[in-house]
GROMACS .gro file of C-alpha atoms in nm:
model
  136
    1UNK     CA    1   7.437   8.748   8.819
    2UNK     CA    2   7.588   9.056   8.664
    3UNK     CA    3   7.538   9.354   8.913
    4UNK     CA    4   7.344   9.664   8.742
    5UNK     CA    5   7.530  10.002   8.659
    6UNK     CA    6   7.448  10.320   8.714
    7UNK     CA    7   7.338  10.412   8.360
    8UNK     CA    8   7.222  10.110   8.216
    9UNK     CA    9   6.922  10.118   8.005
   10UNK     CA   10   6.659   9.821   7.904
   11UNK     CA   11   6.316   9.797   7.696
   12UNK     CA   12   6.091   9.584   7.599
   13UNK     CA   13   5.772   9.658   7.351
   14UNK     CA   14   5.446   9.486   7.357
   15UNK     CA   15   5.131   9.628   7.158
   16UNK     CA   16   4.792   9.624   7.388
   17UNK     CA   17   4.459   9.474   7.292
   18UNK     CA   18   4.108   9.478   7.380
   19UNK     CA   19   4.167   9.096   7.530
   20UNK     CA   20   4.415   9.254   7.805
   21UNK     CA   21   4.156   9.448   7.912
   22UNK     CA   22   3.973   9.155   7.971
   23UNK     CA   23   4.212   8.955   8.099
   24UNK     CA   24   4.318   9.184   8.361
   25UNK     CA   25   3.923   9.256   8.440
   26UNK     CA   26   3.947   8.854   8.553
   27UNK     CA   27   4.271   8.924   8.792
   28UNK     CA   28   4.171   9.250   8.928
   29UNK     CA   29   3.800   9.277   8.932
   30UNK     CA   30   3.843   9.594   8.732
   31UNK     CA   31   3.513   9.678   8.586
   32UNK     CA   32   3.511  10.091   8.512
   33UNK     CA   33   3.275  10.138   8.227
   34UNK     CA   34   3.557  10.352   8.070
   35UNK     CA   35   3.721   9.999   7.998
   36UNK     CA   36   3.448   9.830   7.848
   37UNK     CA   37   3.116  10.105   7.763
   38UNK     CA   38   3.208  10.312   7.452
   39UNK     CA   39   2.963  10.583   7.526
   40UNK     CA   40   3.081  10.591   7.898
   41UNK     CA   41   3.412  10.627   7.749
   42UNK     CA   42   3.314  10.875   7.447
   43UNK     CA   43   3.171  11.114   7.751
   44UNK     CA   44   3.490  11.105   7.898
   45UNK     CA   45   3.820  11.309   7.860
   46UNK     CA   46   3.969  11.038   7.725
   47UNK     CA   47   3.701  11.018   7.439
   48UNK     CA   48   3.680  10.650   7.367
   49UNK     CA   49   3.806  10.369   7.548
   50UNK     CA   50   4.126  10.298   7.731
   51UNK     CA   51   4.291   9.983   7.888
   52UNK     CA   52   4.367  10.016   8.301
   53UNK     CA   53   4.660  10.162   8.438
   54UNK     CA   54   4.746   9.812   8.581
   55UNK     CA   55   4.758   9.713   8.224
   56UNK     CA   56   4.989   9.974   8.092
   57UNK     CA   57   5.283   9.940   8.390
   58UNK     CA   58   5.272   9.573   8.357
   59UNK     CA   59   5.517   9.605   8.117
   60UNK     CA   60   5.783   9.758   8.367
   61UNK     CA   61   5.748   9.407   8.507
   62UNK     CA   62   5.857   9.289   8.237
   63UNK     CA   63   6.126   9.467   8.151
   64UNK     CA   64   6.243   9.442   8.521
   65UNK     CA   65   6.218   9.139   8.605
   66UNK     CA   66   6.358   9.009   8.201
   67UNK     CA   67   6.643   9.240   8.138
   68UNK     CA   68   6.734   9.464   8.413
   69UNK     CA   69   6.838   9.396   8.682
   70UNK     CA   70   6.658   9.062   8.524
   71UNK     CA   71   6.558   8.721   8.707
   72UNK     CA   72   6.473   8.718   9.063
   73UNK     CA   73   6.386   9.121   9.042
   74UNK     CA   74   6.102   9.216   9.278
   75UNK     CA   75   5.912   9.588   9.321
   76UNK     CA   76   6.038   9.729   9.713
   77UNK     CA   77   5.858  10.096   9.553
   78UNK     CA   78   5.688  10.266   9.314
   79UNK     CA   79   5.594  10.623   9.197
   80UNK     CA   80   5.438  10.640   8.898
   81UNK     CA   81   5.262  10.942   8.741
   82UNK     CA   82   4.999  10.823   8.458
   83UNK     CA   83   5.015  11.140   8.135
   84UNK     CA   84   4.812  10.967   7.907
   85UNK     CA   85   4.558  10.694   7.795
   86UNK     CA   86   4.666  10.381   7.619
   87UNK     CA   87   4.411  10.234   7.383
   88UNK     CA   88   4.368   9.879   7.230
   89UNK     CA   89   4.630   9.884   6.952
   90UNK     CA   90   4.834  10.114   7.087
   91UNK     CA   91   5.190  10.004   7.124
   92UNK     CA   92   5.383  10.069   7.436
   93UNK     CA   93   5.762  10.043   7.516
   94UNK     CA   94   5.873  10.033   7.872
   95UNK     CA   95   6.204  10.148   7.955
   96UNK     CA   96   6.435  10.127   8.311
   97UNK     CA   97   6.730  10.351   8.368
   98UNK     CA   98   6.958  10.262   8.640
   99UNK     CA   99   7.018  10.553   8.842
  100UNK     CA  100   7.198  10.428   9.185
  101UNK     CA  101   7.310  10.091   9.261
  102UNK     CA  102   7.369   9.974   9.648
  103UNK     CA  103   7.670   9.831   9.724
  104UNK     CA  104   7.557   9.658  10.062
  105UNK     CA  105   7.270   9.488   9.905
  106UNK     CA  106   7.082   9.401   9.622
  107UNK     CA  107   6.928   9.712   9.552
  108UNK     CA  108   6.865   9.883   9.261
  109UNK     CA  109   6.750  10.260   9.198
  110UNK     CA  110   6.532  10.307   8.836
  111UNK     CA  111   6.385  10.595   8.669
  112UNK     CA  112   6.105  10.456   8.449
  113UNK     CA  113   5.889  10.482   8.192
  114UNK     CA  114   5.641  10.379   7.910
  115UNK     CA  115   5.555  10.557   7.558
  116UNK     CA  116   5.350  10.465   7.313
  117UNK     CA  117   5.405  10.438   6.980
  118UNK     CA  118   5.344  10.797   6.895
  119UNK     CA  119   5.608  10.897   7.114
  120UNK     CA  120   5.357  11.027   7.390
  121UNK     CA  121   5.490  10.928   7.764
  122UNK     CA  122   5.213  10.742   7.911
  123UNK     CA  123   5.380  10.675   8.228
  124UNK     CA  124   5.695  10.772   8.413
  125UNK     CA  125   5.814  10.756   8.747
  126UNK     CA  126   6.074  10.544   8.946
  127UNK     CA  127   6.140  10.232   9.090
  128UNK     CA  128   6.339  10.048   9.390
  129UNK     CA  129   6.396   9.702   9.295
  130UNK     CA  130   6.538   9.422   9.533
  131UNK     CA  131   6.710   9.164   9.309
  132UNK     CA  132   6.748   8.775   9.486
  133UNK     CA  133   6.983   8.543   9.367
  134UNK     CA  134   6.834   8.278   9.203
  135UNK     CA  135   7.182   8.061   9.197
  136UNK     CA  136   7.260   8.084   8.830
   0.00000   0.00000   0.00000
């Protein structure tokens, strides 16, 4: 396992659709009519409908737990700040920035976020990531 530097960078892209919304209605119990009820959603400040916020930082899993720091990555913290919807066929990109690296342990400092296609920042925030050695 290569140990993370300060100032490494990884992303992965992923474009959203109306079945992740469902999907992650069936893990979460997430029901909000501004998911699934277009005139709920029209009403709204967001105007139409949007997928969940679960939906959207998902894909710092991914990127986490795939690229960097990579296998055997867990969450220890989060602070996130949602900026903006994402909507089915929106494209997202989530990116990690190492910003501090432990030396006693496996822990790793992030500064995070996810953009759609546009270039709007959806998310950002950081991360504290624990990273176990999975013996390869």
């Amino acid at each position: 396992m290569t140990k993370p530097a300060v100032g490494d960078t990884a992303e992965l892209s992923r474009r959203v659709s109306a079945e992740d919304i469902v999907r992650f209605t069936e893990i979460s119990g997430d029901r909000n009519p501004l998911h699934y009820d277009p005139e709920a959603a029209a009403a709204s400040r967001f105007g139409e409908i949007v997928v969940q916020g679960g939906v959207t930082s998902a894909i710092l899993n991914a990127v986490v737990a795939e690229r960097l720091p990579g296998p055997g990555t867990v969450f220890l913290n989060v602070t996130w700040d949602f900026r903006a919807p994402v909507r089915p066929g929106d494209t997202i990109t989530g990116r990690v920035e190492v910003t501090a690296v432990r030396d006693d342990k496996p822990i790793t400092e992030l500064r995070t976020s996810v953009v759609r296609d546009d270039g709007t920042v959806v998310l950002e925030g950081t991360a504290v990531t624990w990273t176990m050695d999975l013996g390869g």
